[in-house]
Tab-separated table of C-alpha atoms in Angstrom:
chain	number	residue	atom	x	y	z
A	1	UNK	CA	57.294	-71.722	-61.468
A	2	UNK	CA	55.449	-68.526	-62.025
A	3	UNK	CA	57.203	-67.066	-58.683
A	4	UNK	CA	60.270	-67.934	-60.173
A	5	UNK	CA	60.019	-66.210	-63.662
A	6	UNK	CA	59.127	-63.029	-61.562
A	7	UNK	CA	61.766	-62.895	-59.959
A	8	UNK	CA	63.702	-63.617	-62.971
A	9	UNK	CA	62.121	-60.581	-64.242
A	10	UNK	CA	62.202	-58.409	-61.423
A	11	UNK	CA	58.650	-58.024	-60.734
A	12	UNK	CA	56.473	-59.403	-57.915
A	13	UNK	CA	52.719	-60.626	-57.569
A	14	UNK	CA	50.812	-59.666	-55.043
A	15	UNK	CA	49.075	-63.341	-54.380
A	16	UNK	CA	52.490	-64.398	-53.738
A	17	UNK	CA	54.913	-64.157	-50.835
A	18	UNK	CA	56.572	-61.194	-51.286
A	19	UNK	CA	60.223	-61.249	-51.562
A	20	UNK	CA	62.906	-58.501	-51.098
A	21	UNK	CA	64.390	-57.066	-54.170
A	22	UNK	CA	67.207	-54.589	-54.687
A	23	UNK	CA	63.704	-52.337	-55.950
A	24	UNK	CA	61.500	-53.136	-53.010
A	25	UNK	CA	64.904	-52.550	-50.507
A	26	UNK	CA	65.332	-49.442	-52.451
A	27	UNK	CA	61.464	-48.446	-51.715
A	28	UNK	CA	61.460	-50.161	-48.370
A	29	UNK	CA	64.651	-48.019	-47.043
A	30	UNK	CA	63.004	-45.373	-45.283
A	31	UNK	CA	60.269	-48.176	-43.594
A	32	UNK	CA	63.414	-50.174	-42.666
A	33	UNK	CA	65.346	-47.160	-41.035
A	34	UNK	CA	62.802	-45.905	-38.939
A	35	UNK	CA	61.828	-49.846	-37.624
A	36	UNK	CA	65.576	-50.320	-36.979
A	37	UNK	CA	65.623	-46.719	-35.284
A	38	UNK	CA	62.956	-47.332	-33.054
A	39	UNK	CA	64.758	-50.802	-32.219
A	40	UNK	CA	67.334	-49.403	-31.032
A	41	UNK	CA	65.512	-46.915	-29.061
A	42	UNK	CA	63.032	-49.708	-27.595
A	43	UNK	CA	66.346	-50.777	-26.351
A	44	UNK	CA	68.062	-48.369	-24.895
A	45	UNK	CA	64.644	-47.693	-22.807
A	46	UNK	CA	64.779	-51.323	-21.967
A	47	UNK	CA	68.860	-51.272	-21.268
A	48	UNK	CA	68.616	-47.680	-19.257
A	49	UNK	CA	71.033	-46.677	-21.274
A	50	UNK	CA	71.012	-42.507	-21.368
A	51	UNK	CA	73.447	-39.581	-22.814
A	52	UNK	CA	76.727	-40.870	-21.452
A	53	UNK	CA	75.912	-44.248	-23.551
A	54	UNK	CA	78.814	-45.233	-25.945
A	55	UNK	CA	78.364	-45.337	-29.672
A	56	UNK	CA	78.237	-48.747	-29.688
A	57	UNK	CA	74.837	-49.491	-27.296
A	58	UNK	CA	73.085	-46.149	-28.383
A	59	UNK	CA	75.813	-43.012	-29.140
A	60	UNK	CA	74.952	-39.409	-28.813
A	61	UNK	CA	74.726	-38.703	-32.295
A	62	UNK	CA	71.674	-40.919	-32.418
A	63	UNK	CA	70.377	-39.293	-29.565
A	64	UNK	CA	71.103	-35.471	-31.434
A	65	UNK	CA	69.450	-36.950	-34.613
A	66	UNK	CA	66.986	-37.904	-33.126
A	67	UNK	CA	66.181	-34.470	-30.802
A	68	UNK	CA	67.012	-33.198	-34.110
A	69	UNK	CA	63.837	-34.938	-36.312
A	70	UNK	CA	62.225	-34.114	-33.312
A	71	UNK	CA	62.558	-30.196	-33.351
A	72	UNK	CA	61.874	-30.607	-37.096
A	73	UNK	CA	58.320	-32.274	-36.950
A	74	UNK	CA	57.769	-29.772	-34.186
A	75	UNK	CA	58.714	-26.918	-36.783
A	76	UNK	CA	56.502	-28.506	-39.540
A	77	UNK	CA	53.794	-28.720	-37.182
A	78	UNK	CA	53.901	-24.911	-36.336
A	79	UNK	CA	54.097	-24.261	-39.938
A	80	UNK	CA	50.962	-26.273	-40.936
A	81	UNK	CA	49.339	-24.716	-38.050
A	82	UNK	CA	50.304	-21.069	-39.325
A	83	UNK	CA	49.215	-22.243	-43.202
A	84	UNK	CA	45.964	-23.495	-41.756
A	85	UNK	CA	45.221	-20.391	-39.892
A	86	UNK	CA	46.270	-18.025	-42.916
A	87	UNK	CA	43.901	-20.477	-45.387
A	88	UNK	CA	40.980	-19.638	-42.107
A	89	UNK	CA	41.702	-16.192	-42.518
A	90	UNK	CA	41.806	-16.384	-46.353
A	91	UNK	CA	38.273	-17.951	-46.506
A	92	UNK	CA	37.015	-15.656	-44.007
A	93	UNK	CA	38.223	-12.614	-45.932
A	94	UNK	CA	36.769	-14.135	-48.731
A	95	UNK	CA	33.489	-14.920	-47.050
A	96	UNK	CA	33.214	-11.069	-46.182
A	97	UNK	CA	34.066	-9.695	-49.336
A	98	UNK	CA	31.618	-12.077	-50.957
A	99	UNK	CA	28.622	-10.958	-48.496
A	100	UNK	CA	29.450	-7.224	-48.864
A	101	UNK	CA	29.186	-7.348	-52.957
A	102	UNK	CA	25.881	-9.544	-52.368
A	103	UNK	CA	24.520	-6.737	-49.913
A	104	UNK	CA	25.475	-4.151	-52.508
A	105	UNK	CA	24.029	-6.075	-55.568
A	106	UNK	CA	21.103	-6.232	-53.306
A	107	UNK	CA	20.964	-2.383	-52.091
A	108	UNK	CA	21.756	-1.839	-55.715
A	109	UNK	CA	18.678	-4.028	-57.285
A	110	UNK	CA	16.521	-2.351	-54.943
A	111	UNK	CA	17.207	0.629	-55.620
A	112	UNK	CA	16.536	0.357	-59.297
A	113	UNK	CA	13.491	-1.079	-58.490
A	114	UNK	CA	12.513	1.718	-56.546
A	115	UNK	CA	13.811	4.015	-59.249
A	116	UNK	CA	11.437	2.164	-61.820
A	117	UNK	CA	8.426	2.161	-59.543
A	118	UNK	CA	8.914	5.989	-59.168
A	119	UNK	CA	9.438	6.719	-62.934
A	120	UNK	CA	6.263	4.223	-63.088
A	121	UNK	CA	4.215	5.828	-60.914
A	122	UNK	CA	5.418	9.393	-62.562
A	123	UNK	CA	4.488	8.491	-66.184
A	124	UNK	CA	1.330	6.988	-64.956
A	125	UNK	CA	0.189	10.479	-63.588
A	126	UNK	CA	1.143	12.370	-66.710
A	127	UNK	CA	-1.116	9.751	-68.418
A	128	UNK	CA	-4.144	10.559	-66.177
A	129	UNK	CA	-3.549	14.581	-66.631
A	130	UNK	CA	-3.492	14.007	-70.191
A	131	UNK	CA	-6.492	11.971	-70.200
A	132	UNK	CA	-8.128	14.284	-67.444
A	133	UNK	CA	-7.316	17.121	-69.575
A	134	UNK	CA	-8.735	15.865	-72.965
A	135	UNK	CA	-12.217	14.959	-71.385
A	136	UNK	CA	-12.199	18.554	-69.839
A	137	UNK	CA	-11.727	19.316	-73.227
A	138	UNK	CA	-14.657	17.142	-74.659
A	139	UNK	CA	-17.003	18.408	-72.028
A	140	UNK	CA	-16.440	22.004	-72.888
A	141	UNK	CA	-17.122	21.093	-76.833
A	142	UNK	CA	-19.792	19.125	-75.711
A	143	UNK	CA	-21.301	21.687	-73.180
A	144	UNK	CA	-25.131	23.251	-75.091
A	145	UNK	CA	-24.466	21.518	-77.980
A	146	UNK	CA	-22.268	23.268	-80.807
A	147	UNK	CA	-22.903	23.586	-84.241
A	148	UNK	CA	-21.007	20.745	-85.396
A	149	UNK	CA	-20.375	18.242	-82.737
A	150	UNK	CA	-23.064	15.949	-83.547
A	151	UNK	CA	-23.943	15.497	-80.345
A	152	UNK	CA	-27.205	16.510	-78.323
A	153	UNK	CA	-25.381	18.708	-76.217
A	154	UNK	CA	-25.292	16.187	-73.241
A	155	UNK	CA	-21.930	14.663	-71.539
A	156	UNK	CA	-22.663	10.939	-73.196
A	157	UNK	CA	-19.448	10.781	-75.481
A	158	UNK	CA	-16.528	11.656	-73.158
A	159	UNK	CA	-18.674	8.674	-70.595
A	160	UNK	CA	-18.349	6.615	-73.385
A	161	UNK	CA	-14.693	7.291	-74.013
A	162	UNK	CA	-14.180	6.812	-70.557
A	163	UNK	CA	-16.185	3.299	-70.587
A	164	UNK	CA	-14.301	2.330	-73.700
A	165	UNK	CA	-10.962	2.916	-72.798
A	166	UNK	CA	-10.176	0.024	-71.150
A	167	UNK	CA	-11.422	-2.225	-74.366
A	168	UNK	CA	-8.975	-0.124	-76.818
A	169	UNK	CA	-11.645	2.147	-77.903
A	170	UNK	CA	-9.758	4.880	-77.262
A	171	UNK	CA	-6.844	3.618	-79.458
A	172	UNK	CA	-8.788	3.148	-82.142
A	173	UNK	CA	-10.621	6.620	-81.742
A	174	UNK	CA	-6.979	8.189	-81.702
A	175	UNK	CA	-6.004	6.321	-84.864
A	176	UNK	CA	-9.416	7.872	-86.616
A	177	UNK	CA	-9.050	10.796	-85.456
A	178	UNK	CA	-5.134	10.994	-86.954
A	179	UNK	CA	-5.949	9.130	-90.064
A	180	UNK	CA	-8.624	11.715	-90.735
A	181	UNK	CA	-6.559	15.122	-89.684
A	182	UNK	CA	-3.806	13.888	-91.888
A	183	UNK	CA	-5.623	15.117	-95.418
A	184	UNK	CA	-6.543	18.506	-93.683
A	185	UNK	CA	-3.876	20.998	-93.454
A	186	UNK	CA	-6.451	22.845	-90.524
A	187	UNK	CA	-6.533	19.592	-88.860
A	188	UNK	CA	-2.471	19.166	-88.426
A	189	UNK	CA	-2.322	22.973	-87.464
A	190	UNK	CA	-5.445	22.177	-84.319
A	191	UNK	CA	-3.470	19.299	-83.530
A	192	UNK	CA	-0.371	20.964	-83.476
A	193	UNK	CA	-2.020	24.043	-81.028
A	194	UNK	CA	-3.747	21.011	-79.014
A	195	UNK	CA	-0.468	19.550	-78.815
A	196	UNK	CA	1.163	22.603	-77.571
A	197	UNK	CA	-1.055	23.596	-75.223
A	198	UNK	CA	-1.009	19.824	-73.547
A	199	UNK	CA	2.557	20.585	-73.490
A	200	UNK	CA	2.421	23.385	-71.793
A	201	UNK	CA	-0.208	22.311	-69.379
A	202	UNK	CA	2.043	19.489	-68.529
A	203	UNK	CA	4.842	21.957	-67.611
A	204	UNK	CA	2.640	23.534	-65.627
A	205	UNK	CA	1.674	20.517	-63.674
A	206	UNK	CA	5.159	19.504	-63.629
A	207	UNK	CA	5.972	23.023	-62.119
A	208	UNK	CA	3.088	22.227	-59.611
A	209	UNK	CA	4.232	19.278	-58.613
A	210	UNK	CA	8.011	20.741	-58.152
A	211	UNK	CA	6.413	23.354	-55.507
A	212	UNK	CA	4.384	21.059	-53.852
A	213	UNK	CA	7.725	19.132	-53.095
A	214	UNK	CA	9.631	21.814	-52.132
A	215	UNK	CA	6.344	22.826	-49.349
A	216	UNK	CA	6.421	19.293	-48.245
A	217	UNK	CA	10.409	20.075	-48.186
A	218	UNK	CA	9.444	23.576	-46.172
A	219	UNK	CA	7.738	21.764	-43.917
A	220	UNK	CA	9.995	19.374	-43.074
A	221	UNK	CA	12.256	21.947	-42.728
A	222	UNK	CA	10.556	23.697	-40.512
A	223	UNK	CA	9.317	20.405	-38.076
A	224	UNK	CA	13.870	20.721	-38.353
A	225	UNK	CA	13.613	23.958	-37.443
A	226	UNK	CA	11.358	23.670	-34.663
A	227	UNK	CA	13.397	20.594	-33.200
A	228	UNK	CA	16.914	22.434	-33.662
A	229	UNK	CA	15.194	25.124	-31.800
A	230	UNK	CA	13.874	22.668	-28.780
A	231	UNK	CA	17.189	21.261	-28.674
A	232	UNK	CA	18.805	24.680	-28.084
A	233	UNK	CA	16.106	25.576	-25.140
A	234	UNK	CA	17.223	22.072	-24.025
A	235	UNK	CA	20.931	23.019	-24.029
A	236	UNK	CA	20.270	26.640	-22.604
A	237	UNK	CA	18.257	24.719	-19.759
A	238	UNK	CA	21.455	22.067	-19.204
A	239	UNK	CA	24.009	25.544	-18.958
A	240	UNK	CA	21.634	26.565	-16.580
A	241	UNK	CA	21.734	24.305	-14.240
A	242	UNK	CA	25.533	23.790	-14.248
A	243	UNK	CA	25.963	27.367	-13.822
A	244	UNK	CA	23.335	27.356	-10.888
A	245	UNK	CA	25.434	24.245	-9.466
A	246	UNK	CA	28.977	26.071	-9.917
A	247	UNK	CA	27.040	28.950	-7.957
A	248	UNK	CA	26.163	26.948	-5.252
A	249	UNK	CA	29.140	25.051	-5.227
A	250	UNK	CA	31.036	28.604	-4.513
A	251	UNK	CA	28.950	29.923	-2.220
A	252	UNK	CA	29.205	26.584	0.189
A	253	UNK	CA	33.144	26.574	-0.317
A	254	UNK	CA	32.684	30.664	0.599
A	255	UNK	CA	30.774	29.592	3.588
A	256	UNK	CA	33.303	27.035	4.718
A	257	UNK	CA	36.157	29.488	4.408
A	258	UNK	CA	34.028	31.885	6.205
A	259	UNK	CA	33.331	29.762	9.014
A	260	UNK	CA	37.346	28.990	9.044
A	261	UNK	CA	38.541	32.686	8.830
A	262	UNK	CA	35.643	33.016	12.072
A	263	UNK	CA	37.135	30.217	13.694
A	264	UNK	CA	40.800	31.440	13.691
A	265	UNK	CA	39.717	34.772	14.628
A	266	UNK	CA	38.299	33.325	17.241
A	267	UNK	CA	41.384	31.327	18.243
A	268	UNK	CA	43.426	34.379	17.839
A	269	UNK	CA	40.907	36.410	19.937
A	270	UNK	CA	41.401	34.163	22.384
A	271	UNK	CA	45.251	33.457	22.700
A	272	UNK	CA	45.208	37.820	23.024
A	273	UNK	CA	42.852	37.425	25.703
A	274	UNK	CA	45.309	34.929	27.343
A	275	UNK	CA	48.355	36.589	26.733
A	276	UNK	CA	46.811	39.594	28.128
A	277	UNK	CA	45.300	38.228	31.008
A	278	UNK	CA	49.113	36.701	31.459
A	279	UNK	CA	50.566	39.428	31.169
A	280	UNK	CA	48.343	41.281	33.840
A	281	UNK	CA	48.879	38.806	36.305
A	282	UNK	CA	52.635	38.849	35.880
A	283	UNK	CA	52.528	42.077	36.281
A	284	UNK	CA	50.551	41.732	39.405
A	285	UNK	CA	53.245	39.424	40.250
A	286	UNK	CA	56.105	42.098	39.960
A	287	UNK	CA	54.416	44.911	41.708
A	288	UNK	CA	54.244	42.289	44.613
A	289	UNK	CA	57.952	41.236	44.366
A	290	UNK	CA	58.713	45.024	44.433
A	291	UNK	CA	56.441	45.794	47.278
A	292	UNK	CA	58.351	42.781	49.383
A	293	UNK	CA	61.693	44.078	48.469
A	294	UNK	CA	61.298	47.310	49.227
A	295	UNK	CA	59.621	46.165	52.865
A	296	UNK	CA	63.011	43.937	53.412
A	297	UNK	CA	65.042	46.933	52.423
A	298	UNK	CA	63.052	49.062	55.056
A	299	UNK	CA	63.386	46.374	57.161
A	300	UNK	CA	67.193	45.605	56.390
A	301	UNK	CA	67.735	49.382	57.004
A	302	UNK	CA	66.413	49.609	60.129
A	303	UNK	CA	68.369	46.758	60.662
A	304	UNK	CA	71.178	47.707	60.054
A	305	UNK	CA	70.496	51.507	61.895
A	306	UNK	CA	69.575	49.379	64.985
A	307	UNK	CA	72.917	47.129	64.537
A	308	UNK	CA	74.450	50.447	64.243
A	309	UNK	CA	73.356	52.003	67.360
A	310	UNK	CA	74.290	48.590	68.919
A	311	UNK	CA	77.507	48.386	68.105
A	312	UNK	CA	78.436	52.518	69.475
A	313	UNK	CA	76.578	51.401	72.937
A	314	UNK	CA	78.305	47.976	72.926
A	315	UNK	CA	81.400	49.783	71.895
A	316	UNK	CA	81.211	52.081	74.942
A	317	UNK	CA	79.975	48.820	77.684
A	318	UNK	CA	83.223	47.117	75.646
A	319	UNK	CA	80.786	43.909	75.068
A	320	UNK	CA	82.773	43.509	71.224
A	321	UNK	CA	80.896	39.714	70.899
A	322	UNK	CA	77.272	40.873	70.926
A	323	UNK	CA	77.842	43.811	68.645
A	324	UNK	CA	79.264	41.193	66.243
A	325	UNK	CA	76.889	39.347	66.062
A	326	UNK	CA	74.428	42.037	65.321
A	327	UNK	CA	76.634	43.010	62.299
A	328	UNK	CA	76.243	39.769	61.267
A	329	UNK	CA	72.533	39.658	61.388
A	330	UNK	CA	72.699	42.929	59.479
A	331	UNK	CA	74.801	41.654	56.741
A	332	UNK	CA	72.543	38.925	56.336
A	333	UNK	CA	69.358	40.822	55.944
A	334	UNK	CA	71.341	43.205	53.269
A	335	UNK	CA	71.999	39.803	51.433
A	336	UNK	CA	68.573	38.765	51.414
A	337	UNK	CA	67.504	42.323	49.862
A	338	UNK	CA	69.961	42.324	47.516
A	339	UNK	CA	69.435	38.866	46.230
A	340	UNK	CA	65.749	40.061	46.082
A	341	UNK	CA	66.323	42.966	43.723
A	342	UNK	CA	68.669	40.605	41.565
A	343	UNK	CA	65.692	38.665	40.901
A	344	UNK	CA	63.427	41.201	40.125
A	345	UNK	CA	66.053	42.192	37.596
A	346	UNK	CA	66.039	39.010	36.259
A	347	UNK	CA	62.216	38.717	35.330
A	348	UNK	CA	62.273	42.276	33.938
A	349	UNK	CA	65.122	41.377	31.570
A	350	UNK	CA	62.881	37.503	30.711
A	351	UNK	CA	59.659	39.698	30.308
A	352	UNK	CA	61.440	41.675	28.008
């Protein structure tokens, strides 16, 4: 009964079985379409169904739709990736920024405190030269007694000044001391020159310590000084020693060209030497040549006289074959000597 009125009303309870509406398909549509999609794909796996499948089974549109979600979560994927590196970056910036102003704050902080301790430490001393300076003061006054003081001429009150100063004695000794100079025009006018004179005291202290400074300042400058001037001997010392080391350097590379400049005068020395020697022995060479042509043109002359002679006395016995063949002889030993002094023309002309 109550199931029924909710559906009458369009509304659903959770203790119930729940039944589809025209809301919940509404809602549901997106669940549905991705179960039915990945039906379909469990079955084309199952089917071996692939692109060429029809649009019945499993078409191609499904298949582009579905590359197409695909390349889409891919995209969204490199996009969250690229957000979640720039929101890394972001915080990292962030993180830097936030340590650099808290190392400033820091540097800053101490420094003021530094600047306070100083200006502490600074007021503190002009406090001690004032009080140094008014029990100077007192101890002169006090010194043998003066008409006046109402002391015994000892150093007891600025010891008990001293003593009482830490218990506000002094304070209160300041305040009578003021209360009573303030009915005595003398009084004012003393504590007008005292006040001067501490004032200019303190400039001169204050002047003091300004040249102290600038000595401790000198001598730092100076301990500079002296380093800048180790550091040049240093340097000087360093172009030394490269310029020592370029020397050397030159003189070995001098050396080595020396020792080749030596070396191909020597070769050249010696290829003279050869030539020469050469050129003696071909000249020893010719002068023999010339001495053995000229003894086969002696000898081919005398040849040649004796043929002659031959030949008249053969001429006159009428024996014509032997004296032929001592022409021939003759002729052959002119050959020979003339093909000799052909080739000593030809080795004058190569020499040349």
């Amino acid at each position: 009964m109550r199931e029924r009125q909710l559906q009458q009303l369009g509304l659903q309870h959770l203790c119930f079985p729940q039944v589809e509406t025209k809301e919940s398909m509404r809602g549901a549509s997106g669940r549905r379409r991705r179960r039915r999609r990945r039906k379909r794909r469990r079955r084309r796996e199952e089917v071996g169904c692939g692109k060429g499948c029809s649009k019945e089974v499993w078409g191609v549109e499904e298949e582009k739709g579905r590359r197409g979600e695909e390349e889409k979560e891919k995209k969204r994927e490199k996009k969250g990736k690229k957000e979640r590196k720039g929101r890394r970056e972001e915080e990292e910036k962030k993180k830097k920024k936030g340590e650099k102003r808290r190392k400033e704050e820091e540097e800053g902080e101490e420094r003021e405190e530094g600047e306070e301790r100083e200006g502490r430490k600074k007021r503190l001393q002009l406090r001690r030269w004032q009080l140094q300076l008014e029990e100077k003061k007192e101890r002169k006054k006090c010194r043998g007694g003066r008409r006046g003081c109402g002391c015994g001429g000892g150093n007891y009150s600025w010891k008990r000044r001293r003593r009482g100063r830490s218990a506000g004695e002094e304070e209160e000794a300041a305040a009578a001391t003021v209360a009573a100079a303030v009915g005595r025009e003398e009084g004012e006018e003393e504590e007008q020159g005292r006040k001067k004179r501490l004032r200019l005291r303190l400039q001169r202290w204050q002047l003091q310590l300004q040249k102290r400074k600038r000595g401790k300042m000198r001598k730092e400058g100076v301990g500079l000084w002296l380093r800048l001037q180790w550091l040049r001997w240093q340097l000087q010392q360093l172009h030394r020693r490269k310029k020592k080391r370029k020397e050397r350097r030159v003189e070995r590379e001098r050396r080595g060209w020396a020792v080749v400049v030596a070396a191909v005068a020597a070769v050249a020395t010696a290829a003279a030497a050869w030539r020469k020697r050469k050129g003696k022995e071909k000249e020893k060479e010719r002068k023999r040549e010339k001495g053995a042509a000229a003894l086969i043109a002696v000898v081919a002359a005398a040849a040649a006289s004796a043929a002659a002679v031959s030949v008249k006395e053969e001429e006159e016995e009428g024996s014509a074959v032997e004296g032929a063949a001592i022409v021939a002889a003759a002729a052959a030993v002119a050959v020979a000597a003339a093909f000799g002094k052909e080739k000593e023309g030809m080795r004058v002309r190569e020499s040349k």
